[in-house]
mmCIF file of C-alpha atoms (C1' of nucleotides) in Angstrom:
data_model
loop_
_atom_site.group_PDB
_atom_site.id
_atom_site.type_symbol
_atom_site.label_atom_id
_atom_site.label_comp_id
_atom_site.label_asym_id
_atom_site.label_seq_id
_atom_site.Cartn_x
_atom_site.Cartn_y
_atom_site.Cartn_z
ATOM 1 C CA MET A 1 12.324 -2.805 76.959
ATOM 2 C CA GLU A 2 9.695 -4.169 80.044
ATOM 3 C CA THR A 3 10.444 -7.447 81.092
ATOM 4 C CA VAL A 4 9.823 -10.674 78.990
ATOM 5 C CA ALA A 5 9.450 -14.408 78.700
ATOM 6 C CA VAL A 6 11.587 -16.312 75.820
ATOM 7 C CA ILE A 7 10.014 -19.810 75.220
ATOM 8 C CA ASP A 8 10.891 -22.755 72.878
ATOM 9 C CA PHE A 9 9.231 -26.320 72.729
ATOM 10 C CA GLU A 10 10.557 -29.322 71.804
ATOM 11 C CA THR A 11 7.526 -31.333 70.281
ATOM 12 C CA THR A 12 6.861 -34.812 68.594
ATOM 13 C CA GLY A 13 5.720 -33.127 65.470
ATOM 14 C CA LEU A 14 4.630 -29.830 64.156
ATOM 15 C CA SER A 15 1.178 -29.513 64.375
ATOM 16 C CA PRO A 16 -0.540 -30.692 68.023
ATOM 17 C CA GLY A 17 -3.778 -30.840 65.959
ATOM 18 C CA GLN A 18 -2.400 -33.454 64.128
ATOM 19 C CA GLY A 19 -1.439 -35.277 67.953
ATOM 20 C CA ASP A 20 1.764 -33.969 68.123
ATOM 21 C CA ARG A 21 2.478 -33.320 72.136
ATOM 22 C CA ALA A 22 5.598 -30.996 73.712
ATOM 23 C CA THR A 23 8.088 -32.763 75.100
ATOM 24 C CA GLU A 24 10.525 -30.480 76.659
ATOM 25 C CA ILE A 25 9.729 -26.060 77.308
ATOM 26 C CA ALA A 26 12.119 -24.358 78.161
ATOM 27 C CA ALA A 27 11.639 -20.508 79.493
ATOM 28 C CA VAL A 28 14.491 -17.403 80.434
ATOM 29 C CA ILE A 29 13.233 -14.369 81.803
ATOM 30 C CA LEU A 30 14.591 -11.592 80.090
ATOM 31 C CA LYS A 31 14.828 -8.013 82.360
ATOM 32 C CA ASP A 32 17.580 -5.123 81.496
ATOM 33 C CA GLY A 33 19.230 -7.005 78.903
ATOM 34 C CA GLU A 34 19.713 -9.566 81.115
ATOM 35 C CA ILE A 35 18.646 -13.069 81.886
ATOM 36 C CA ILE A 36 17.545 -13.080 85.345
ATOM 37 C CA GLY A 37 15.959 -16.518 85.249
ATOM 38 C CA ARG A 38 15.814 -19.987 83.550
ATOM 39 C CA TYR A 39 13.171 -22.923 83.279
ATOM 40 C CA GLN A 40 13.869 -25.811 81.411
ATOM 41 C CA SER A 41 12.253 -29.199 81.697
ATOM 42 C CA LEU A 42 11.470 -32.439 79.460
ATOM 43 C CA MET A 43 7.789 -33.678 79.805
ATOM 44 C CA ASN A 44 6.180 -36.851 79.390
ATOM 45 C CA THR A 45 2.694 -36.854 77.699
ATOM 46 C CA GLY A 46 2.614 -40.514 77.149
ATOM 47 C CA ALA A 47 3.579 -39.340 72.687
ATOM 48 C CA TRP A 48 5.510 -41.278 71.005
ATOM 49 C CA VAL A 49 8.422 -39.748 69.387
ATOM 50 C CA PRO A 50 9.576 -40.718 66.000
ATOM 51 C CA ALA A 51 13.603 -41.511 65.102
ATOM 52 C CA PHE A 52 13.218 -38.634 62.859
ATOM 53 C CA ILE A 53 12.918 -36.291 66.170
ATOM 54 C CA GLU A 54 15.089 -38.272 68.002
ATOM 55 C CA SER A 55 17.735 -37.822 65.948
ATOM 56 C CA LEU A 56 16.781 -34.087 65.595
ATOM 57 C CA THR A 57 17.031 -33.549 69.052
ATOM 58 C CA GLY A 58 18.734 -36.047 70.723
ATOM 59 C CA ILE A 59 15.219 -36.526 73.281
ATOM 60 C CA THR A 60 15.214 -39.985 73.143
ATOM 61 C CA ASN A 61 11.404 -41.820 74.346
ATOM 62 C CA GLU A 62 13.680 -43.128 77.000
ATOM 63 C CA MET A 63 14.782 -39.837 78.385
ATOM 64 C CA LEU A 64 10.646 -38.982 78.707
ATOM 65 C CA ARG A 65 9.794 -42.563 79.887
ATOM 66 C CA SER A 66 11.097 -41.040 83.298
ATOM 67 C CA ALA A 67 10.609 -37.295 82.796
ATOM 68 C CA PRO A 68 7.892 -35.570 85.067
ATOM 69 C CA PRO A 69 3.873 -35.669 83.462
ATOM 70 C CA ALA A 70 3.393 -32.941 81.087
ATOM 71 C CA SER A 71 0.584 -31.438 83.315
ATOM 72 C CA LEU A 72 3.267 -30.415 85.867
ATOM 73 C CA VAL A 73 5.486 -28.830 83.885
ATOM 74 C CA MET A 74 2.753 -26.881 82.343
ATOM 75 C CA GLN A 75 1.192 -25.568 85.820
ATOM 76 C CA GLU A 76 5.218 -24.754 86.541
ATOM 77 C CA VAL A 77 6.447 -22.974 83.347
ATOM 78 C CA ALA A 78 3.117 -20.909 83.614
ATOM 79 C CA ASP A 79 3.274 -19.615 86.986
ATOM 80 C CA PHE A 80 7.066 -19.381 85.665
ATOM 81 C CA VAL A 81 5.840 -16.442 83.507
ATOM 82 C CA GLY A 82 3.439 -15.510 84.671
ATOM 83 C CA ASP A 83 1.835 -12.277 82.476
ATOM 84 C CA TYR A 84 5.042 -11.384 81.040
ATOM 85 C CA PRO A 85 4.719 -10.936 77.277
ATOM 86 C CA LEU A 86 6.376 -14.184 75.376
ATOM 87 C CA VAL A 87 8.820 -14.478 72.645
ATOM 88 C CA ALA A 88 9.738 -17.000 70.329
ATOM 89 C CA HIS A 89 10.909 -18.015 66.856
ATOM 90 C CA ASN A 90 8.616 -18.586 64.674
ATOM 91 C CA ALA A 91 6.297 -17.634 67.458
ATOM 92 C CA SER A 92 3.148 -19.135 65.346
ATOM 93 C CA PHE A 93 4.472 -22.435 65.726
ATOM 94 C CA ASP A 94 4.905 -22.238 69.942
ATOM 95 C CA SER A 95 1.957 -20.348 70.696
ATOM 96 C CA LYS A 96 0.325 -23.766 68.991
ATOM 97 C CA PHE A 97 1.833 -26.256 70.606
ATOM 98 C CA TRP A 98 1.705 -23.306 74.039
ATOM 99 C CA ASP A 99 -1.928 -22.745 73.664
ATOM 100 C CA ALA A 100 -3.179 -26.719 73.162
ATOM 101 C CA GLU A 101 -0.706 -27.500 76.250
ATOM 102 C CA MET A 102 -2.259 -24.875 78.353
ATOM 103 C CA ALA A 103 -5.977 -25.948 77.013
ATOM 104 C CA ARG A 104 -4.825 -29.418 79.094
ATOM 105 C CA ILE A 105 -4.891 -28.202 82.197
ATOM 106 C CA ASP A 106 -7.490 -26.003 81.901
ATOM 107 C CA ARG A 107 -5.607 -22.366 81.788
ATOM 108 C CA THR A 108 -5.762 -19.653 79.104
ATOM 109 C CA ARG A 109 -3.048 -17.563 78.283
ATOM 110 C CA ARG A 110 -3.215 -13.595 78.915
ATOM 111 C CA GLN A 111 -0.360 -12.207 77.355
ATOM 112 C CA GLU A 112 0.874 -11.880 73.693
ATOM 113 C CA PHE A 113 3.884 -13.705 71.573
ATOM 114 C CA VAL A 114 6.412 -11.762 70.073
ATOM 115 C CA CYS A 115 8.257 -13.234 67.315
ATOM 116 C CA SER A 116 11.620 -12.796 66.450
ATOM 117 C CA LEU A 117 11.739 -14.968 63.065
ATOM 118 C CA LEU A 118 8.937 -11.769 61.845
ATOM 119 C CA LEU A 119 11.010 -9.227 63.591
ATOM 120 C CA SER A 120 14.852 -10.737 61.890
ATOM 121 C CA ARG A 121 12.757 -10.501 58.135
ATOM 122 C CA ARG A 122 12.041 -7.126 59.068
ATOM 123 C CA ILE A 123 15.208 -5.708 60.707
ATOM 124 C CA PHE A 124 17.800 -7.869 59.075
ATOM 125 C CA PRO A 125 16.032 -8.193 55.157
ATOM 126 C CA LYS A 126 19.308 -8.913 54.375
ATOM 127 C CA ALA A 127 20.640 -11.688 56.452
ATOM 128 C CA PRO A 128 20.770 -15.031 53.896
ATOM 129 C CA SER A 129 18.715 -16.952 56.422
ATOM 130 C CA HIS A 130 16.129 -16.122 59.330
ATOM 131 C CA LYS A 131 16.363 -19.640 60.769
ATOM 132 C CA LEU A 132 17.538 -19.275 64.788
ATOM 133 C CA SER A 133 21.298 -20.442 63.684
ATOM 134 C CA ALA A 134 21.490 -18.846 60.555
ATOM 135 C CA LEU A 135 20.745 -15.746 62.482
ATOM 136 C CA ILE A 136 22.919 -16.165 65.664
ATOM 137 C CA GLU A 137 26.010 -16.788 62.748
ATOM 138 C CA TYR A 138 25.393 -13.536 61.319
ATOM 139 C CA ALA A 139 24.868 -11.416 64.259
ATOM 140 C CA ASN A 140 27.535 -13.144 65.653
ATOM 141 C CA LEU A 141 26.040 -13.928 68.831
ATOM 142 C CA PRO A 142 27.319 -17.062 71.073
ATOM 143 C CA VAL A 143 25.584 -20.491 70.588
ATOM 144 C CA ALA A 144 24.850 -21.343 73.765
ATOM 145 C CA GLY A 145 24.397 -25.383 73.629
ATOM 146 C CA ARG A 146 22.976 -28.168 71.095
ATOM 147 C CA TYR A 147 20.951 -26.177 68.592
ATOM 148 C CA HIS A 148 17.252 -28.036 69.286
ATOM 149 C CA ARG A 149 17.320 -28.026 72.849
ATOM 150 C CA ALA A 150 14.511 -26.034 74.048
ATOM 151 C CA LEU A 151 17.129 -23.949 76.567
ATOM 152 C CA ALA A 152 20.012 -22.982 74.381
ATOM 153 C CA ASP A 153 17.277 -22.220 71.254
ATOM 154 C CA ALA A 154 15.576 -19.968 74.199
ATOM 155 C CA GLU A 155 18.592 -19.138 75.509
ATOM 156 C CA MET A 156 19.727 -17.728 71.356
ATOM 157 C CA ALA A 157 16.154 -16.618 71.278
ATOM 158 C CA ALA A 158 16.866 -14.632 73.535
ATOM 159 C CA SER A 159 19.993 -13.035 72.629
ATOM 160 C CA LEU A 160 18.671 -12.574 69.425
ATOM 161 C CA LEU A 161 15.744 -9.992 70.431
ATOM 162 C CA GLN A 162 18.076 -7.934 72.308
ATOM 163 C CA ARG A 163 20.141 -7.766 69.413
ATOM 164 C CA LEU A 164 17.148 -7.169 67.054
ATOM 165 C CA ALA A 165 16.215 -4.060 69.837
ATOM 166 C CA HIS A 166 19.973 -3.054 69.428
ATOM 167 C CA GLU A 167 19.726 -2.566 65.832
ATOM 168 C CA LEU A 168 16.447 -0.648 66.390
ATOM 169 C CA ARG A 169 18.202 2.174 68.842
ATOM 170 C CA GLU A 170 21.212 2.341 67.262
ATOM 171 C CA GLN A 171 20.604 2.218 63.059
ATOM 172 C CA HIS A 172 16.819 3.576 63.367
ATOM 173 C CA LYS A 173 17.387 5.298 66.201
ATOM 174 C CA VAL A 174 14.095 5.028 67.801
ATOM 175 C CA ASN A 175 15.080 6.321 71.571
ATOM 176 C CA THR A 176 12.688 3.793 73.555
ATOM 177 C CA VAL A 177 11.901 0.152 72.273
ATOM 178 C CA SER A 178 8.945 -1.861 73.836
ATOM 179 C CA VAL A 179 7.255 -4.368 73.363
ATOM 180 C CA ASP A 180 4.287 -3.196 71.353
ATOM 181 C CA LEU A 181 6.515 -1.527 69.373
ATOM 182 C CA LEU A 182 7.582 -4.794 68.328
ATOM 183 C CA SER A 183 4.398 -6.112 68.121
ATOM 184 C CA ARG A 184 3.789 -3.164 65.791
ATOM 185 C CA ILE A 185 6.679 -3.717 63.886
ATOM 186 C CA GLN A 186 6.270 -7.903 62.974
ATOM 187 C CA ARG A 187 2.553 -7.241 61.691
ATOM 188 C CA ALA A 188 3.688 -4.313 59.442
ATOM 189 C CA PRO A 189 3.231 -4.633 55.630
ATOM 190 C CA LYS A 190 7.219 -3.911 54.336
ATOM 191 C CA SER A 191 5.418 -1.250 53.028
ATOM 192 C CA GLN A 192 4.522 0.631 56.117
ATOM 193 C CA LEU A 193 7.619 -0.440 57.790
ATOM 194 C CA THR A 194 9.269 2.434 57.598
ATOM 195 C CA LYS A 195 6.342 4.575 58.709
ATOM 196 C CA CYS A 196 6.102 2.232 61.626
ATOM 197 C CA ILE A 197 9.784 3.027 62.811
ATOM 198 C CA ALA A 198 9.179 6.262 62.049
ATOM 199 C CA HIS A 199 6.914 6.881 64.402
ATOM 200 C CA ALA A 200 8.735 5.012 67.389
ATOM 201 C CA ARG A 201 11.641 7.118 66.666
ATOM 202 C CA ALA A 202 10.065 10.474 67.419
ATOM 203 C CA VAL A 203 8.222 9.045 70.723
ATOM 204 C "C1'" DT B 1 -13.429 -40.187 49.284
ATOM 205 C "C1'" DG B 2 -9.117 -38.855 50.395
ATOM 206 C "C1'" DC B 3 -6.519 -35.605 52.296
ATOM 207 C "C1'" DC B 4 -3.960 -34.368 56.394
ATOM 208 C "C1'" DA B 5 0.322 -28.058 59.500
ATOM 209 C "C1'" DG B 6 -0.230 -23.227 59.250
ATOM 210 C "C1'" DG B 7 1.208 -18.421 59.318
ATOM 211 C "C1'" DC B 8 3.901 -14.921 56.815
ATOM 212 C "C1'" DC B 9 5.469 -13.884 52.402
ATOM 213 C "C1'" DC B 10 7.422 -12.685 47.168
ATOM 214 C "C1'" DT B 11 6.276 -12.995 42.866
ATOM 215 C "C1'" DC B 12 6.398 -14.481 36.220
ATOM 216 C "C1'" DT B 13 0.427 -12.077 42.151
ATOM 217 C "C1'" DT B 14 -4.601 -10.837 43.587
ATOM 218 C "C1'" DT B 15 -9.626 -15.950 39.999
ATOM 219 C "C1'" DA B 16 -2.310 -18.592 43.035
ATOM 220 C "C1'" DG B 17 1.557 -20.907 43.700
ATOM 221 C "C1'" DG B 18 5.224 -21.707 45.946
ATOM 222 C "C1'" DG B 19 9.259 -21.539 49.271
ATOM 223 C "C1'" DC B 20 10.485 -20.285 54.681
ATOM 224 C "C1'" DC B 21 10.077 -21.491 59.472
ATOM 225 C "C1'" DT B 22 8.940 -23.917 63.844
ATOM 226 C "C1'" DT B 23 9.706 -30.271 65.573
#
DNA sequence: TGCCAGGCCCTCTTTAGGGCCTT
């Protein structure tokens, strides 16, 4: 598989459209099955973190007061991931925050997102749940740290992505797992999934 | 005025509803 950047945001809530902001970002560069680079930073946007979110993530308003400004962090992480395809667990969430925070520094995303949640639903249809923590346990992957902290979640999403690629190669006999194939699998209707994988197997 | 996420996916579906998943 090509080199990809697996990212994870912690935020003040669920929707940038409703005023929610990022509080932490992590990105890991995954190349040839190994993490070769890590970026992690809290970021100060001035937004208030609700008590529930403080409890969920362990990221407090006090911690963010001394964090670097979001504009600096987003410049750094954008430079760090470059043009590598981005991967996230439930990418519809992270892509919204990525695009919203990038727009604030007048930068635009060029690459596509791959979603490990959508892929898991297709490749591990029998998993009891497709939330990240449940999939880590289901696939017997190591817990990288505290859930709901950006670097730990990004590292676990990266190991999950590798396991999904392994499953495609071993169980579905796909010779070459590419980002393009993953993109097509995550978009494939269930009725066309077998056909999609069979086509990839022949390549 | 009043409400306030939104995309995916299943099903007792498609003229819809509700659960999952992210914080």
